[in-house]
Each structure stands twice: as structure tokens, then as C-alpha cells.
Amino acid sequence: MTSRAGGWALVAPALLWTLCFFVLPFAVMAAMSLARLEGRELVWGFDLGNYARLGDPAIARAVLVSLEITLTVTVVSVLLAYPLAAILAFRVPERWRRLALMLAILPFWTSYVVRSYSWLLVLSREGIVNRVLMGIGLTDAPLTLANTRFATVTGFVHFFTMLLTLTIYANLVQLPRNYARAAQDLGASRWQTFRHVILPLTLPGIVTGAFLTFVLCIGDYVTPQILGGNRELALPQVIMLQLGRRADFPLASALSVALMGMVTLAYLLSARWLRLDRL
Amino acid sequence: MTRALSWLYLLALYGFILLPVGALVLFSFQDGGLPVPPFQGFSLRWYADILGDRALMRALLHSVLLAFGSSALACALGFLAAWGLARHALPGAALMRAILVMPLAVSTLIVGLGLLIVLTRLGIGLSLWTAGIGHVVINLPLCFAILYASMGDQQRSAERAARDLGAREWQVLLLVAVPMLRPALLAAFFLSVTLSWDEFIIAFLLTRFDVTLPVEIWSLLRSGLSPRLNAVGSLVFLVSALAVVLAEILLLARRRT
């Protein structure tokens, strides 16, 4: 019990695994981002050229596209998820609540690949939405819904609405009912109760969910690739392109480090309200 | 009024959330060549078709091996670390906990890319094993976090009692700690099975010939919508849903006791 060596021996395997296969590769990647590709030859060094390429129009555009998509998705998902979580927490009778929540997040645990494909079923030219719209005579020709930013955002919003519903719901059910009652006894309207009592208390749930949304959304390759197509590229798509065509690992590394930088920034901005330990 | 509105909202959101998965499963039974309306009748031929497809069945086997193997190892490593950190006062414990959960906050693309670079440098060929290394990296934080959170004081007393009665450390571990934490262990295991089963990008980057089911589906996507894809997708979805429900039941049962 008191033997420190015993404790070390227990922690060591997991720690070594993470150090060898996560921390070390990340360090190598960071070093790689400062290397240069001359022809097919890799030249190690301290070269910020790869980072300077963040200013290339195509790459800067991808960063912007990624940020735009991620911010849109985060805002829309919070706006959709909050009422859903509130209805589940306060309106649905206690005995149905678990089932209702399970149903609301059922597709949460599907592979990105399968989930994106199932949105293709809905949005593609011969997909459900177009078939229905043409069936009832609203349009003559199919609308182009797939291979657009709209499709990417829809696919993401679908997933992150479920995630945010989970984190906000977990926050809402922990609130003592008395707080709202006290506010109303003191003369607050329903809106004032929400604005000054409920909302501030559920901020941690919102911020935690929004942070996870940001991290997972900005780093995802599958959804924009399947649903957005190649017309406009998000940052992860550009990173993957570097691996394929030229095997430009230094540039891919620099872009990945930049991606990590954005995530870290989001973390620092939201750290005050984050409750990751509560998940 | 607001009551009616909230039920309407609930219904609309259920529609949005369940529509794609509903379409996926429904049209996997399509008796026709396109998985879109109209529904032409119930048929199991696409399931028969994928079950007879050797490439898909090989990918299925790889996915199962990868999910179970990497989850088992992640659970074992995570359990030892959680036990060590919960029962011993180690210097730098907070730092070690932070390092152990760090991969959770990093995009899997970056985890995969980092490993790919190192493996290529070392000249190690890509295979199911290398994908397994990557999957343990992403499963370990989850297993560790779940297990660390369930190391209660109740177990601590039982472990102390066992030691007082002369049990050796490995006996305390295998005969007291593991059985008492079995529900949490199984929950961590099944959650991590789901994570690994559904994971695409690491498996895509770190395998070459022994691809997993999501990677195989990815390459089938090029040929567009097809009821076969619906059938495989439904199968993948069913397995992950089952694993999550199992984990959920196990965690709930634990909380009740």
C-alpha cells in the first residue's frame, strides 16, 4: 500500500503506451513540420516554410471554410439541442425520460462513415428529399443538396445536436427545481427566470458540449469528404490530400499542428466553464 | 399552447435525428436496385448478398479482432493505471492523469498521422497490428477515465481487509479489485469496442491490405447509393447499438447498487 514502486509499476504500462504511441509521434510530427521536402528527399531542419504556406490562397481558404463550418455547426446545434434537452428534462414524464433520451441519441453511436452515407440517402439527387419534393410537385428537377456545404453542415448538426443534448440534459437534471420556483416567487417572469437563473447555471453544459463539438467537427475528414464533396475543401481534407498526391508529410504535419493550435485556442477560451470531468 | 409547441418540437427533432438511420435500415430491405422511395417490398437478398461477399466478411473479421483486441488491452492498461493512481499517492499524479486522458482531446486524424509518420520512418509495414496500436491509444483514455471514476472507498476497505488477511498484491488485484469493479470494467470494454468498431481514419491510415469494415464501406461508397451499402451499414449500426446498450445497462446496474 505504501510502496511507491508498486504504484509506479501499475501506472507504467499505460503511461509508456501513451508516451510511445501518442506523445512521441506528436513530437516527431512537430519536428517533421519544420522539415522540408526537396524533390522526394526529406531535409530536417528548422524551416518555417510549411507554416508560411498557411497563407497560400487554397490553404487559407480551407482554414476559413473549416472555421466557418465549425462555428455554424456549433451555434445551430446548441440552438437545436437546448430546447430538446429542456423538454426531455422538464416535460417528459419521469418514467419515460430514459427511453426518450435513448431514442433522441440512438444514432449517436454510428460510424462517421455510415452516418454520412445515410445522409446521402436523404440528400442525394435521387434521394428521399428530392423524391418527396418531386412527388408532391414542389419541384420539377431534383435540387442539388449533396456535395454542398449545406450537406456537410446538416450531417454535422445531426451528430452534434445529439452530443449537445446529452451534455445539456446532464446539466439540466442536476438543477434543483427550487431555484426556478424561488425566482418566480420573487416575481421573475418565465423569461427572466430562464435568462438569469437557468441559463447561467447550464452554461457549463453548453460550453462543454460546444467545446467537444468544436474539437470533433474541425478535425473530421469523413463528413466533409462524403457529404461536401470536393467543391470546397475543409482543412482535414487538405491534410489528407498532402498524404496522397505528393506524400508531403512536412506540410501535412504543419497543417496538423495548426489544427491542434486552433483546438488549444478553443480550449483556452472555454476553459473557465469546461467540466470535462463530469462527462 | 407552449405544451403543444414543445411536443411538436420534440417530434420534429426526433424526425430529424432518426430520419437518416431509419432510411438506412428500411431501404436495406428494399426489393430493388436503389435504396430510395418508393419502397418496393421486403427482401433479405441484400443481406444474403453481403454475407456471401468475401471481401466484406474478411473486413468484418478484421473489425471484430481489432475492436476486441484493442479494447481488451486498453481496459487492462487502463485498469492497472487507474488502480495505481487511486491507491498510491504518487508524485506527479495530476500530470500523469493529464497525459493519460490527453489523446481524447486530439483529433484522431492527428493521432493516426503521427503514428503513420513514425512507422514509416522506422520502416514498419502497415497491418491490423499497427491499426491496433492506434486504437489502443484512443481507447485507453476512455477506459482509464471510466475506471478511475469508479475506484470507490468501498473497494479500498475490501482490498485492505484482504491484505490484512495475508493476500499477496496480485491476489488482491485478481481476487478482490477486478471482481468488485467488473461492471465498470465491462462497461469500459463495451464502450471502447463501439469506439474502435466505428473508427475510420486511424484504420484507414494505418492498415494496408487487412482493412476494417468502415474502410471497406468507404471504398464501396465510390459506386454511389446501393441497398448493399444499406445492409452493411445497418449491420455496423446494429452491432454498435448493442454494445452501447450493454455498457449502459452495466453502468446503470452499478449506480443502483
Coordinates of C-alpha atoms in Angstrom, one line a residue:
Chain A
M1 CA 0.0 0.0 0.0
T2 CA 2.7 2.4 0.9
S3 CA 5.2 1.1 -1.6
R4 CA 5.6 3.8 -4.2
A5 CA 7.4 1.4 -6.5
G6 CA 4.2 -0.8 -6.6
G7 CA 2.2 2.2 -7.7
W8 CA 4.7 3.2 -10.4
A9 CA 4.7 -0.4 -11.8
L10 CA 0.9 -0.2 -12.1
V11 CA 0.9 3.1 -13.9
A12 CA 3.9 2.5 -16.1
P13 CA 2.5 0.3 -18.9
A14 CA -0.4 2.7 -19.7
L15 CA 1.9 5.7 -19.3
L16 CA 4.6 4.2 -21.5
W17 CA 2.0 3.3 -24.2
T18 CA 0.7 6.8 -24.3
L19 CA 4.2 8.3 -24.3
C20 CA 5.5 6.0 -27.0
F21 CA 2.5 5.9 -29.3
F22 CA 1.0 9.3 -28.7
V23 CA 3.4 11.9 -27.2
L24 CA 6.4 10.7 -29.2
P25 CA 4.6 10.6 -32.6
F26 CA 3.3 14.0 -31.9
A27 CA 6.8 15.3 -31.1
V28 CA 8.1 13.7 -34.3
M29 CA 5.2 15.3 -36.2
A30 CA 6.1 18.7 -34.8
A31 CA 9.7 18.2 -35.8
M32 CA 8.5 17.0 -39.3
S33 CA 6.5 20.2 -39.6
L34 CA 9.8 22.1 -39.6
A35 CA 11.4 19.9 -42.2
R36 CA 11.4 20.4 -45.9
L37 CA 10.7 18.3 -48.9
E38 CA 13.3 18.7 -51.7
G39 CA 12.1 16.6 -54.6
R40 CA 11.3 13.3 -52.8
E41 CA 14.2 13.9 -50.3
L42 CA 13.3 14.9 -46.7
V43 CA 15.6 17.6 -45.3
W44 CA 15.3 18.0 -41.5
G45 CA 15.9 21.5 -40.1
F46 CA 14.2 24.5 -38.7
D47 CA 12.2 25.7 -41.6
L48 CA 9.0 27.7 -41.1
G49 CA 8.2 27.5 -44.8
N50 CA 5.5 24.9 -44.2
Y51 CA 3.7 27.3 -41.8
A52 CA 4.1 30.2 -44.2
R53 CA 2.1 28.1 -46.6
L54 CA -0.9 28.6 -44.4
G55 CA -1.1 31.9 -46.3
D56 CA -1.5 30.1 -49.7
P57 CA -4.9 31.0 -51.0
A58 CA -6.0 27.4 -51.3
I59 CA -4.9 26.5 -47.8
A60 CA -6.0 29.8 -46.1
R61 CA -9.4 29.2 -47.8
A62 CA -9.6 25.7 -46.3
V63 CA -8.8 27.0 -42.8
L64 CA -11.6 29.6 -43.3
V65 CA -14.0 27.0 -44.6
S66 CA -13.3 24.8 -41.6
L67 CA -13.8 27.6 -39.2
E68 CA -17.0 28.7 -40.8
I69 CA -18.4 25.2 -40.9
T70 CA -17.4 24.5 -37.3
L71 CA -18.8 27.8 -36.0
T72 CA -22.1 27.4 -37.9
V73 CA -22.4 23.8 -36.7
T74 CA -21.7 24.7 -33.1
V75 CA -24.2 27.6 -33.0
V76 CA -27.0 25.7 -34.8
S77 CA -26.5 22.6 -32.8
V78 CA -26.7 24.5 -29.5
L79 CA -29.9 26.3 -30.6
L80 CA -31.5 22.9 -31.6
A81 CA -30.2 20.9 -28.6
Y82 CA -31.1 23.2 -25.8
P83 CA -34.9 23.2 -26.2
L84 CA -34.7 19.4 -26.9
A85 CA -32.7 18.8 -23.7
A86 CA -35.1 21.1 -21.7
I87 CA -38.2 19.3 -23.0
L88 CA -36.7 15.9 -22.2
A89 CA -35.7 17.1 -18.7
F90 CA -38.8 19.0 -17.7
R91 CA -41.8 18.0 -19.9
V92 CA -41.4 14.3 -20.5
P93 CA -42.8 12.3 -17.6
E94 CA -40.1 10.8 -15.3
R95 CA -40.8 7.1 -16.2
W96 CA -40.4 7.8 -20.0
R97 CA -37.4 10.0 -19.6
R98 CA -34.6 7.5 -20.0
L99 CA -36.3 5.9 -23.0
A100 CA -37.0 9.3 -24.6
L101 CA -33.3 10.3 -24.2
M102 CA -32.1 7.0 -25.5
L103 CA -34.3 7.4 -28.6
A104 CA -33.1 11.0 -29.1
I105 CA -29.4 9.9 -29.2
L106 CA -29.8 6.5 -30.8
P107 CA -27.8 7.3 -34.0
F108 CA -25.1 8.9 -31.9
W109 CA -23.1 5.6 -31.8
T110 CA -22.8 5.1 -35.5
S111 CA -19.6 5.3 -37.5
Y112 CA -19.0 8.7 -39.2
V113 CA -18.8 6.8 -42.5
V114 CA -22.2 5.0 -42.1
R115 CA -23.9 8.2 -40.7
S116 CA -22.6 10.3 -43.6
Y117 CA -23.8 7.6 -46.1
S118 CA -27.2 7.6 -44.6
W119 CA -27.4 11.4 -45.1
L120 CA -26.6 10.8 -48.7
L121 CA -29.7 8.6 -48.9
V122 CA -31.7 11.6 -47.8
L123 CA -30.0 14.3 -49.7
S124 CA -28.6 13.0 -53.0
R125 CA -30.2 13.7 -56.4
E126 CA -32.3 10.6 -56.3
G127 CA -32.6 10.7 -52.5
I128 CA -35.6 10.9 -50.2
V129 CA -36.0 14.7 -50.0
N130 CA -35.9 15.1 -53.8
R131 CA -38.2 12.1 -54.4
V132 CA -40.7 13.6 -51.9
L133 CA -40.5 17.1 -53.2
M134 CA -41.0 16.0 -56.8
G135 CA -43.7 13.5 -55.8
I136 CA -45.8 16.3 -54.3
G137 CA -45.0 18.6 -57.2
L138 CA -43.0 21.2 -55.4
T139 CA -40.1 21.0 -57.9
D140 CA -39.7 19.5 -61.3
A141 CA -36.0 18.9 -61.3
P142 CA -34.0 17.4 -58.3
L143 CA -32.3 20.0 -56.1
T144 CA -28.6 19.8 -55.6
L145 CA -28.4 19.1 -51.9
A146 CA -25.5 16.6 -51.6
N147 CA -21.9 17.7 -52.4
T148 CA -22.6 21.1 -50.9
R149 CA -21.6 22.9 -47.7
F150 CA -25.3 22.6 -46.7
A151 CA -25.0 18.8 -46.7
T152 CA -21.8 18.9 -44.6
V153 CA -23.4 21.2 -42.1
T154 CA -26.5 19.1 -42.0
G155 CA -24.5 15.9 -41.3
F156 CA -22.5 17.6 -38.6
V157 CA -25.5 19.3 -37.0
H158 CA -27.3 15.9 -36.8
F159 CA -24.5 14.4 -34.8
F160 CA -23.7 17.4 -32.6
T161 CA -27.3 18.1 -31.7
M162 CA -27.3 14.6 -30.1
L163 CA -24.0 15.3 -28.3
L164 CA -25.1 18.7 -27.0
T165 CA -28.5 17.3 -26.0
L166 CA -26.5 14.8 -23.8
T167 CA -24.3 17.4 -22.1
I168 CA -27.0 20.0 -21.6
Y169 CA -29.5 17.4 -20.4
A170 CA -27.0 16.1 -17.8
N171 CA -26.6 19.7 -16.6
L172 CA -30.4 20.4 -16.5
V173 CA -31.4 17.4 -14.5
Q174 CA -28.9 18.3 -11.8
L175 CA -30.5 21.7 -11.2
P176 CA -32.7 21.8 -8.1
R177 CA -36.3 22.6 -9.1
N178 CA -36.4 25.1 -6.2
Y179 CA -34.2 27.6 -7.9
A180 CA -36.7 28.3 -10.6
R181 CA -39.5 28.3 -8.1
A182 CA -37.7 30.8 -5.8
A183 CA -37.1 33.1 -8.8
Q184 CA -40.8 33.0 -9.7
D185 CA -41.9 33.6 -6.1
L186 CA -39.7 36.7 -6.1
G187 CA -41.6 38.0 -9.1
A188 CA -39.5 36.9 -12.1
S189 CA -41.2 36.2 -15.3
R190 CA -40.6 32.9 -17.1
W191 CA -38.2 34.6 -19.5
Q192 CA -36.3 36.3 -16.6
T193 CA -36.1 33.0 -14.7
F194 CA -34.6 31.4 -17.8
R195 CA -32.3 34.3 -18.6
H196 CA -30.9 35.0 -15.1
V197 CA -31.2 31.6 -13.3
I198 CA -31.4 28.6 -15.6
L199 CA -29.2 29.7 -18.4
P200 CA -26.2 30.8 -16.2
L201 CA -26.4 27.5 -14.3
T202 CA -26.4 25.4 -17.5
L203 CA -23.6 27.3 -19.1
P204 CA -21.1 24.6 -18.2
G205 CA -23.1 22.0 -20.0
I206 CA -23.4 24.2 -23.1
V207 CA -19.7 25.2 -23.1
T208 CA -18.6 21.6 -22.5
G209 CA -20.7 20.4 -25.4
A210 CA -19.7 23.3 -27.6
F211 CA -16.1 22.6 -27.0
L212 CA -16.4 18.9 -27.9
T213 CA -18.3 20.0 -31.0
F214 CA -15.6 22.3 -32.0
V215 CA -12.8 19.7 -31.4
L216 CA -14.5 16.9 -33.2
C217 CA -16.0 19.0 -36.0
I218 CA -12.9 20.8 -37.0
G219 CA -10.8 17.6 -37.1
D220 CA -13.2 15.4 -39.0
Y221 CA -12.3 14.3 -42.5
V222 CA -15.1 11.9 -43.3
T223 CA -18.2 14.1 -43.2
P224 CA -17.0 16.9 -45.4
Q225 CA -15.4 14.4 -47.8
I226 CA -18.6 12.3 -48.2
L227 CA -21.2 15.0 -47.9
G228 CA -19.4 18.1 -49.0
G229 CA -17.6 16.5 -51.9
N230 CA -14.6 18.2 -53.5
R231 CA -16.0 21.5 -54.5
E232 CA -14.7 23.3 -51.4
L233 CA -12.2 21.6 -49.1
A234 CA -12.0 21.7 -45.3
L235 CA -8.7 21.6 -43.5
P236 CA -8.7 17.9 -42.8
Q237 CA -9.3 17.2 -46.5
V238 CA -6.4 19.3 -47.4
I239 CA -4.2 17.4 -44.9
M240 CA -5.3 14.1 -46.4
L241 CA -4.6 15.3 -49.9
Q242 CA -0.9 16.0 -48.9
L243 CA -0.5 12.4 -47.9
G244 CA -1.9 11.0 -51.2
R245 CA -0.5 13.0 -54.0
R246 CA 3.0 14.1 -53.1
A247 CA 3.5 12.3 -49.8
D248 CA 4.3 15.8 -48.5
F249 CA 4.5 14.8 -44.8
P250 CA 6.1 18.0 -43.7
L251 CA 3.2 20.2 -44.9
A252 CA 0.6 17.7 -43.6
S253 CA 2.4 17.9 -40.2
A254 CA 2.5 21.7 -40.2
L255 CA -1.2 21.8 -41.0
S256 CA -2.0 19.2 -38.3
V257 CA 0.0 21.3 -35.8
A258 CA -2.0 24.3 -36.9
L259 CA -5.2 22.3 -36.4
M260 CA -4.0 21.4 -32.9
G261 CA -3.3 25.1 -32.3
M262 CA -6.9 26.0 -33.1
V263 CA -8.2 23.3 -30.7
T264 CA -5.9 24.6 -28.0
L265 CA -7.1 28.1 -28.5
A266 CA -10.7 26.9 -28.3
Y267 CA -9.8 25.1 -25.0
L268 CA -8.2 28.2 -23.5
L269 CA -11.2 30.4 -24.5
S270 CA -13.7 28.0 -22.9
A271 CA -11.5 26.6 -20.0
R272 CA -13.3 28.7 -17.4
W273 CA -16.6 26.9 -17.9
L274 CA -15.4 23.5 -19.0
R275 CA -16.4 20.5 -16.9
L276 CA -14.8 17.7 -18.8
D277 CA -14.5 15.6 -15.7
R278 CA -18.3 15.4 -15.4
L279 CA -18.9 13.6 -18.7
Chain B
M1 CA -50.0 26.3 -26.0
T2 CA -46.4 26.0 -25.0
R3 CA -47.1 22.4 -24.1
A4 CA -48.3 21.7 -27.6
L5 CA -45.4 23.5 -29.1
S6 CA -42.9 21.5 -27.1
W7 CA -44.4 18.2 -28.2
L8 CA -44.3 19.4 -31.7
Y9 CA -40.7 20.4 -31.3
L10 CA -39.8 17.1 -29.8
L11 CA -41.5 15.3 -32.7
A12 CA -39.7 17.4 -35.3
L13 CA -36.3 16.8 -33.7
Y14 CA -37.0 13.1 -33.4
G15 CA -37.8 13.1 -37.1
F16 CA -34.5 14.9 -37.9
I17 CA -32.4 12.7 -35.7
L18 CA -34.0 9.3 -36.7
L19 CA -34.7 10.0 -40.4
P20 CA -31.3 9.0 -41.9
V21 CA -30.9 5.9 -39.8
G22 CA -34.5 5.0 -40.4
A23 CA -33.9 5.3 -44.1
L24 CA -30.7 3.3 -43.8
V25 CA -32.4 0.4 -42.1
L26 CA -35.7 0.5 -44.1
F27 CA -34.1 0.5 -47.5
S28 CA -31.6 -2.2 -46.6
F29 CA -34.7 -4.4 -47.1
Q30 CA -35.5 -2.8 -50.5
D31 CA -36.6 -5.3 -53.1
G32 CA -35.0 -3.4 -55.9
G33 CA -31.7 -1.8 -57.1
L34 CA -31.9 1.6 -55.4
P35 CA -32.3 2.4 -51.7
V36 CA -34.7 5.3 -52.2
P37 CA -38.5 5.6 -52.2
P38 CA -40.8 4.1 -53.3
F39 CA -40.3 1.1 -51.0
Q40 CA -40.8 -1.9 -53.4
G41 CA -41.3 -4.6 -50.9
F42 CA -39.5 -6.5 -48.2
S43 CA -36.5 -8.6 -49.2
L44 CA -33.5 -10.1 -47.4
R45 CA -31.5 -10.5 -50.6
W46 CA -29.0 -7.7 -49.9
Y47 CA -28.2 -9.3 -46.5
A48 CA -27.7 -12.6 -48.2
D49 CA -25.5 -10.8 -50.8
I50 CA -23.2 -9.1 -48.2
L51 CA -22.9 -12.3 -46.1
G52 CA -21.7 -14.1 -49.2
D53 CA -19.2 -11.3 -50.1
R54 CA -15.7 -12.5 -49.1
A55 CA -14.0 -9.0 -49.0
L56 CA -16.8 -7.7 -46.7
M57 CA -16.6 -10.8 -44.4
R58 CA -12.9 -10.5 -44.2
A59 CA -13.3 -6.8 -43.3
L60 CA -15.9 -7.8 -40.7
L61 CA -13.5 -10.3 -39.1
H62 CA -10.7 -7.7 -39.0
S63 CA -13.1 -5.2 -37.4
V64 CA -14.1 -7.7 -34.7
L65 CA -10.5 -8.7 -34.0
L66 CA -9.4 -5.0 -33.9
A67 CA -12.3 -3.9 -31.7
F68 CA -12.0 -6.7 -29.1
G69 CA -8.2 -6.9 -29.1
S70 CA -7.6 -3.2 -28.7
S71 CA -10.4 -2.8 -26.1
A72 CA -9.1 -5.7 -24.0
L73 CA -5.6 -4.3 -24.0
A74 CA -6.9 -0.7 -23.3
C75 CA -9.0 -2.0 -20.4
A76 CA -6.1 -3.9 -18.9
L77 CA -3.7 -1.0 -19.2
G78 CA -6.4 1.5 -18.0
F79 CA -7.3 -0.7 -15.1
L80 CA -3.8 -1.0 -13.8
A81 CA -3.1 2.7 -14.2
A82 CA -6.4 3.7 -12.5
W83 CA -5.8 1.3 -9.7
G84 CA -2.2 2.5 -9.2
L85 CA -3.2 6.2 -9.2
A86 CA -6.2 5.7 -7.0
R87 CA -4.5 3.6 -4.3
H88 CA -1.0 5.0 -4.2
A89 CA 0.0 8.6 -3.5
L90 CA 2.4 9.2 -6.4
P91 CA 4.3 12.4 -7.0
G92 CA 3.2 14.0 -10.3
A93 CA -0.1 12.1 -10.2
A94 CA -2.1 15.0 -11.7
L95 CA 0.4 15.2 -14.6
M96 CA 0.2 11.5 -15.2
R97 CA -3.6 11.7 -15.3
A98 CA -3.5 14.6 -17.7
I99 CA -1.1 12.7 -20.0
L100 CA -3.3 9.6 -19.9
V101 CA -6.5 11.4 -20.9
M102 CA -4.9 13.7 -23.4
P103 CA -5.5 11.7 -26.6
L104 CA -9.2 12.2 -26.0
A105 CA -8.9 15.9 -26.8
V106 CA -6.9 15.4 -30.0
S107 CA -8.4 14.7 -33.4
T108 CA -8.0 11.0 -34.5
L109 CA -6.6 12.3 -37.7
I110 CA -3.6 13.7 -35.8
V111 CA -3.2 10.5 -33.7
G112 CA -3.2 8.5 -36.9
L113 CA -0.9 10.8 -38.9
G114 CA 1.7 11.0 -36.1
L115 CA 1.8 7.2 -35.9
L116 CA 2.0 6.9 -39.6
I117 CA 5.0 9.2 -39.8
V118 CA 6.8 7.2 -37.0
L119 CA 6.0 3.8 -38.5
T120 CA 7.1 4.9 -42.0
R121 CA 10.4 6.3 -40.6
L122 CA 11.1 3.1 -38.8
G123 CA 10.2 1.1 -41.8
I124 CA 7.5 -0.9 -40.1
G125 CA 4.8 -2.2 -42.5
L126 CA 1.2 -1.3 -42.0
S127 CA -1.2 -4.0 -40.9
L128 CA -4.0 -4.7 -38.5
W129 CA -1.4 -4.6 -35.7
T130 CA -0.4 -1.0 -36.4
A131 CA -4.1 0.0 -36.5
G132 CA -4.4 -1.8 -33.2
I133 CA -1.7 0.3 -31.7
G134 CA -3.6 3.4 -32.7
H135 CA -6.9 2.1 -31.4
V136 CA -5.4 1.4 -28.0
V137 CA -4.1 5.0 -27.9
I138 CA -7.7 6.3 -28.4
N139 CA -9.4 3.7 -26.2
L140 CA -7.1 3.9 -23.3
P141 CA -8.1 7.4 -22.1
L142 CA -11.8 6.4 -22.1
C143 CA -11.1 3.1 -20.2
F144 CA -8.9 4.9 -17.7
A145 CA -11.3 7.7 -17.1
I146 CA -14.3 5.4 -16.5
L147 CA -12.3 3.0 -14.2
Y148 CA -10.6 5.8 -12.3
A149 CA -14.0 7.4 -11.6
S150 CA -15.3 4.1 -10.2
M151 CA -12.5 3.3 -7.8
G152 CA -14.6 3.8 -4.6
D153 CA -13.7 3.7 -0.9
Q154 CA -15.8 0.6 -0.5
Q155 CA -13.4 -1.4 -2.6
R156 CA -10.5 0.1 -0.8
S157 CA -11.7 -1.3 2.5
A158 CA -12.2 -4.7 1.0
E159 CA -8.7 -4.6 -0.5
R160 CA -7.2 -3.6 2.9
A161 CA -9.1 -6.5 4.5
A162 CA -7.7 -8.9 2.0
R163 CA -4.2 -7.7 2.6
D164 CA -4.6 -7.9 6.4
L165 CA -5.7 -11.5 5.9
G166 CA -2.4 -12.2 4.1
A167 CA -3.3 -11.8 0.5
R168 CA -0.4 -11.0 -1.8
E169 CA -0.7 -7.9 -4.0
W170 CA -1.5 -10.0 -7.2
Q171 CA -4.2 -11.8 -5.3
V172 CA -5.7 -8.6 -4.1
L173 CA -5.7 -7.4 -7.7
L174 CA -7.2 -10.5 -9.3
L175 CA -9.4 -11.8 -6.5
V176 CA -10.7 -8.5 -5.0
A177 CA -10.2 -5.4 -7.1
V178 CA -11.1 -6.9 -10.5
P179 CA -14.2 -8.8 -9.4
M180 CA -15.5 -5.8 -7.5
L181 CA -15.0 -3.5 -10.5
R182 CA -16.3 -5.9 -13.0
P183 CA -19.4 -3.9 -14.1
A184 CA -17.2 -0.8 -14.7
L185 CA -14.6 -2.9 -16.5
L186 CA -17.2 -4.4 -18.8
A187 CA -18.8 -1.0 -19.4
A188 CA -15.5 0.5 -20.3
F189 CA -14.8 -2.5 -22.5
F190 CA -18.0 -2.3 -24.5
L191 CA -17.8 1.5 -24.9
S192 CA -14.3 1.1 -26.3
V193 CA -15.5 -1.8 -28.6
T194 CA -18.0 0.6 -30.1
L195 CA -15.4 3.4 -30.5
S196 CA -13.0 1.1 -32.2
W197 CA -15.7 -0.7 -34.3
D198 CA -16.9 2.6 -35.7
E199 CA -13.5 4.2 -36.1
F200 CA -12.4 5.1 -39.6
I201 CA -9.5 7.4 -40.0
I202 CA -6.8 5.5 -37.9
A203 CA -7.8 2.2 -39.5
F204 CA -7.7 3.9 -42.9
L205 CA -4.2 5.4 -42.4
L206 CA -2.6 2.5 -40.6
T207 CA -3.8 -0.6 -42.5
R208 CA -2.9 -1.6 -45.9
F209 CA -4.5 -4.9 -47.0
D210 CA -6.3 -6.1 -43.9
V211 CA -8.8 -3.2 -43.9
T212 CA -11.7 -3.0 -41.5
L213 CA -15.4 -2.7 -42.2
P214 CA -15.7 1.1 -42.2
V215 CA -12.7 1.3 -44.5
E216 CA -14.3 -1.3 -46.8
I217 CA -17.5 0.7 -46.8
W218 CA -15.6 3.8 -47.6
S219 CA -14.2 2.3 -50.8
L220 CA -17.7 0.9 -51.7
L221 CA -19.1 4.5 -51.4
R222 CA -17.5 5.4 -54.7
S223 CA -20.1 3.5 -56.6
G224 CA -22.9 5.5 -55.1
L225 CA -26.1 4.6 -53.3
S226 CA -26.8 0.9 -53.2
P227 CA -29.0 -1.4 -51.0
R228 CA -25.9 -3.5 -50.3
L229 CA -24.3 -0.5 -48.5
N230 CA -27.6 0.0 -46.6
A231 CA -27.4 -3.6 -45.5
V232 CA -23.7 -3.4 -44.3
G233 CA -24.4 0.0 -42.7
S234 CA -27.4 -1.4 -40.8
L235 CA -25.2 -4.3 -39.6
V236 CA -22.5 -1.9 -38.4
F237 CA -25.1 0.2 -36.7
L238 CA -26.8 -2.8 -35.0
V239 CA -23.5 -4.0 -33.5
S240 CA -22.5 -0.6 -32.1
A241 CA -26.0 -0.1 -30.7
L242 CA -25.9 -3.4 -29.0
A243 CA -22.5 -2.7 -27.4
V244 CA -23.7 0.7 -26.1
V245 CA -26.9 -0.7 -24.6
L246 CA -24.8 -3.4 -22.9
A247 CA -22.4 -0.8 -21.5
E248 CA -25.4 1.4 -20.4
I249 CA -27.1 -1.4 -18.6
L250 CA -23.9 -2.3 -16.8
L251 CA -23.2 1.2 -15.7
L252 CA -26.8 1.7 -14.6
A253 CA -26.8 -1.5 -12.6
R254 CA -23.6 -0.3 -10.9
R255 CA -25.1 3.1 -10.0
R256 CA -28.1 1.4 -8.4
T257 CA -26.1 -0.8 -6.0

